[in-house]
C-alpha cells in the first residue's frame, strides 16, 4: 500500500512535468507574437516598449532557457508576476483558490448527500412511478446548462426574494451567514447536473449488484431487504460511483468557471478568464499548473478510496 | 461639562459627515488592469483613474473643455505659447501642496521613453514645459497645434515622490481628485473614499464609491433591482429594455463617440480602388442595420460622431449613404469587376455587436454583387491580422475623441499610427496638417467639413452607426450626469438619499 502511494506520487510528478512542458509550449506556439497580442490594438506603443516587455517576460531568450527559468522558478515557489498588476502569480492564485475550493467542496457534498437517497430509492422502486419521475428529472438536470439555471435562479431571487443576498462573495471569517447565504444559489446551480448524473449511476450500479448470485443467496437464507440493500449491495455498487465522482471533480472545476462569472464570485475561474482575456501569460500558466495539480491529486484520493470501499482491491 | 463639550464636538462631526454620506455601489464588468494613469489602456482602469487624478483641464458633458487644476490659460497670437494659471490651495492625497513643478514632472514622465506611455505621441509637438512660479506653467510648442488643449485632460497630474517611492503607479494612487483609493480586492471590488480636502467645495456628495466587479450583464441588472447596486454605468440595449419599465429604476441615455465600422485594405485589390469602396458604402443600408443590430438604439454616422455637434456633418451630405444596389453594381463594373467581388470580412468574436454588424452587412452587400465571407477570429489572431494589414476588410468598434484631429490624423494620414488600411491620399494629408495648424475655430470647421466629405464615401472606412450609451440607476441616486465619452467624472456630484 505505502509503496503504491509513493509510486502514484511519483507519477504525479511526471504528469505535472508533462503538463508544464505542454502549457509552456502551447502558449509559445500560438501563432503570432505574444508580446504584440498582449499590447492589443494600442498602436501608440513604441518599439522600445515592445522590446522592454519582451525582455521583462524573458521572451528574448532561447526556448529551453526560458523553460528552465520558469521551471526553477516553480520549484522556488515563484510562478512569475502578473503582467498587468505586477503581483506575484502565486499570491493571485492563493487569494482565489479557497473561494473555488469552498464552492466545489459544498457542491460536491451537496451532490453526494442528495444523489444517494435518490439513487437508492429509484433502484429499489425500479419501474415504478417514482423511478420514472426521477429519471425525467435526472435527464432535465443533466441537459440544462448550469449557467442558464444560475441566471434564472438569480432573476427569480431578485424579483421574489429581493432581500436575499445572492451576488458576490464575502469571506467566511468575516461574515459566516452572509458567506453561506451567497453560496446557496451557485451551489445548487453547479451541483444539479452532478446530482442527476450520480443518482443515475448509483441506480444502475445498484441494480447490477442486486441481480448477482450472492444477493440471491442472501435473500434465500432469509436476510431482510434493508440488510441486503445497505449492508451487502451498496458497498459493492460504490466502485463505479466513486470513479465518476473523481471525474466529476474535473467537471466541477470547469463548471464553476461559468458559475463564478454569473454570480460574480472571485474564484479561480474568474481569474483564468480574466487572464486569458488580458493575455496575461504568466498567470494563465500558473493557474493551469495549480488546477492540474489539484485534479491529479483528487484522482489519487479516488484510487485510494477504492481500497477503503472494497478490501479486495490490491495495490501491487 | 467636559461631557457636554464632547457631545457638541461629536454632533458637529456628525453634522459635517451628513454632507458626504453613504457608499455609492456601482456594478462594473471588470477589475482595473493596472492603475498607472500614464501607462494603462484598459477602460476599467480609466473609470477609477478619473476619480483620483485631475488634469489641467477636463471635458464636460457637452464635450467642452473646462478648468480643473488650471483656473485659466492664455495663448500667444502665434499659437505657440500656452500659459496656464494654476489653482491655489490644492493638495495631493498625501497632503503635499500641488504646484507648477508637478505639471513639469508629469509632462516629462509621459514623454520619457522609459515610461512607455501611450499618451506620449499626443504631446509630440510640445518643445518645452516650464514652471514660471509655483502657480504658473508655460507650454512652448514647436509648431501651432490646435488639438493641444483637447489633449490636456489626458495628462493626469501625478506626484514625483510617489513614483520615486514605488517605481511606477500601477498599484498606488496619489492624485488631487475628489476620491482617494482605499482598497482593491481583485475580482471583487475597488473602494474609493471621499477626499476631505477636495478643492471643489461641497464635493464629492458621497462618502465612498465602491466599484463592484460583476462580469455578467444579467447579474448586474438583478443586483440593481434588489438594491445591491445603485448605479450601472454601461447598460447594453437589450438589458436597457428589460430594466426600462421597472419601478424605482431610471435610465439615462446619450449619443456615444464610439462607432461600428467596416475597414478596407486600400493597399491591395479589390479595395485599392476608390470606386469599389464607394460601391460598398452604396450597398449598405445603415437604417436597417441600426434596427437589426442595435434594436434601433443607434444612429447612422460619418467619419465623426453626430455627438460632436460642433464638427460632424449631417449624413445626408454623403451621397453614398442612400442605399442603391444598382449604382453599386455599375460602379463595380466600371472598376473592372462586372461579375462582382469575392472577399473576406474579419471580425472579433468577443464583440457581439461587431459580429452582428458583419453578418447584416454581408447580407446587404450580396444584392450589389459583393460576395463576402465572414471570419470570426479570436482576439489575438484578429489583432495580429489588423496590425499587419493582413485583411481584405474587417468589422470592428472604435472609440472617439473630442477633437476631430484625434481620430482622423492617426487613422487616415499616410503612415498614421492606426492607418492599418495603408490608405494614402496627399489631399487628405494636406487637409489634416492644415487642421492642426489652424488655430481659428471656424477655419478648422471648414477644413474638417472638407475632410469628412473626402473620407465618407471614398475613404478606407465605411462608418456604420454610433450607439446610444445607457446608464441605469436607482431612485436613491441624484445628481449623476452622463457623458458621451463614458467618463464617470460626475460621480463627484452624486448624492444618496
Coordinates of C-alpha atoms in Angstrom, one line a residue, chain A residues 30-33 36-37 39-46 48-49 81 83-87 92 96 151 154-155 157-159 161-164 166-169 258 260-267 270-271 276-279, chain B residues 29-35 39 41 113 115-119 121-122 170-171 184 186-188 213-216 218-229 350 378-381 383-384 386-388 410 417-418 420:
Chain A
X30 CA 0.2 30.4 -30.6
X31 CA 0.5 31.9 -34.0
X32 CA 1.8 35.5 -33.8
X33 CA 3.9 37.4 -31.5
X36 CA 2.2 42.3 -29.8
X37 CA -1.0 40.4 -29.0
X39 CA -0.3 45.0 -26.3
X40 CA -3.5 44.7 -28.2
X41 CA -4.8 47.4 -30.5
X42 CA -2.8 50.1 -28.9
X43 CA -0.7 51.3 -31.7
X44 CA 0.8 54.3 -29.8
X45 CA 3.2 51.8 -28.2
X46 CA 6.7 52.4 -29.2
X48 CA 11.2 50.4 -27.3
X49 CA 8.2 49.4 -25.1
X81 CA 4.4 38.0 -11.9
X83 CA 1.8 41.3 -16.2
X84 CA -0.8 43.9 -15.6
X85 CA -0.9 44.2 -11.8
X86 CA 2.7 43.2 -11.1
X87 CA 1.6 41.0 -8.2
X92 CA -3.1 35.9 -7.1
X96 CA -8.8 32.8 -5.2
X151 CA -29.2 33.1 -14.4
X154 CA -30.8 34.8 -9.9
X155 CA -33.6 36.5 -11.8
X157 CA -34.5 35.6 -6.5
X158 CA -34.1 39.2 -7.4
X159 CA -37.8 39.6 -8.1
X161 CA -36.6 37.4 -2.6
X162 CA -35.1 40.8 -3.0
X163 CA -33.6 40.8 0.5
X164 CA -31.7 37.5 0.0
X166 CA -27.3 36.4 -3.9
X167 CA -24.4 38.2 -5.7
X168 CA -20.8 38.3 -4.9
X169 CA -18.7 36.8 -2.1
X258 CA -19.1 29.8 -15.7
X260 CA -18.3 32.3 -10.8
X261 CA -18.9 34.5 -13.8
X262 CA -22.7 34.5 -13.3
X263 CA -22.7 35.1 -9.6
X264 CA -19.6 37.4 -9.5
X265 CA -17.7 35.1 -7.2
X266 CA -13.9 35.9 -7.2
X267 CA -12.6 32.4 -7.7
X270 CA -12.8 34.4 -12.9
X271 CA -9.0 34.7 -12.6
X276 CA -6.9 34.8 -20.9
X277 CA -8.7 37.9 -22.0
X278 CA -5.8 40.1 -20.9
X279 CA -3.2 37.8 -22.5
Chain B
X29 CA -17.8 44.4 -15.7
X30 CA -14.0 44.2 -14.9
X31 CA -11.4 44.9 -12.3
X32 CA -8.9 47.6 -13.2
X33 CA -6.0 46.3 -15.2
X34 CA -3.3 48.3 -13.5
X35 CA -3.7 51.9 -12.1
X39 CA 0.6 53.5 -18.8
X41 CA -5.0 51.4 -21.7
X113 CA 10.7 56.7 -23.5
X115 CA 7.8 55.2 -19.1
X116 CA 6.3 53.7 -22.3
X117 CA 3.3 55.9 -22.2
X118 CA 0.7 55.6 -25.0
X119 CA -0.1 59.3 -24.3
X121 CA 2.6 60.8 -29.0
X122 CA -0.2 63.3 -28.1
X170 CA 0.4 50.5 -11.1
X171 CA -0.6 49.7 -7.5
X184 CA -8.7 46.9 -4.1
X186 CA -9.2 41.7 -7.1
X187 CA -12.3 40.5 -9.0
X188 CA -14.5 41.7 -6.1
X213 CA -16.9 43.7 -10.3
X214 CA -19.8 41.8 -11.8
X215 CA -19.0 40.2 -15.2
X216 CA -22.5 39.2 -16.3
X218 CA -27.9 40.0 -16.3
X219 CA -26.4 39.7 -12.8
X220 CA -25.7 43.5 -12.8
X221 CA -29.3 44.1 -13.7
X222 CA -30.6 41.7 -11.0
X223 CA -28.4 43.4 -8.4
X224 CA -29.8 46.8 -9.4
X225 CA -33.3 45.5 -8.9
X226 CA -32.6 44.2 -5.4
X227 CA -30.8 47.4 -4.4
X228 CA -27.4 45.7 -4.0
X229 CA -26.1 48.3 -6.5
X350 CA -15.8 38.7 -28.4
X378 CA -10.3 35.2 -31.6
X379 CA -8.8 38.5 -30.2
X380 CA -5.1 37.6 -30.6
X381 CA -5.4 36.5 -34.2
X383 CA -5.2 42.0 -33.6
X384 CA -2.3 40.3 -35.4
X386 CA -5.2 44.0 -38.1
X387 CA -1.8 45.2 -37.1
X388 CA -0.1 43.6 -40.1
X410 CA -3.8 58.8 -36.8
X417 CA -0.3 55.0 -36.2
X418 CA -3.7 53.3 -36.8
X420 CA -3.8 49.8 -41.0

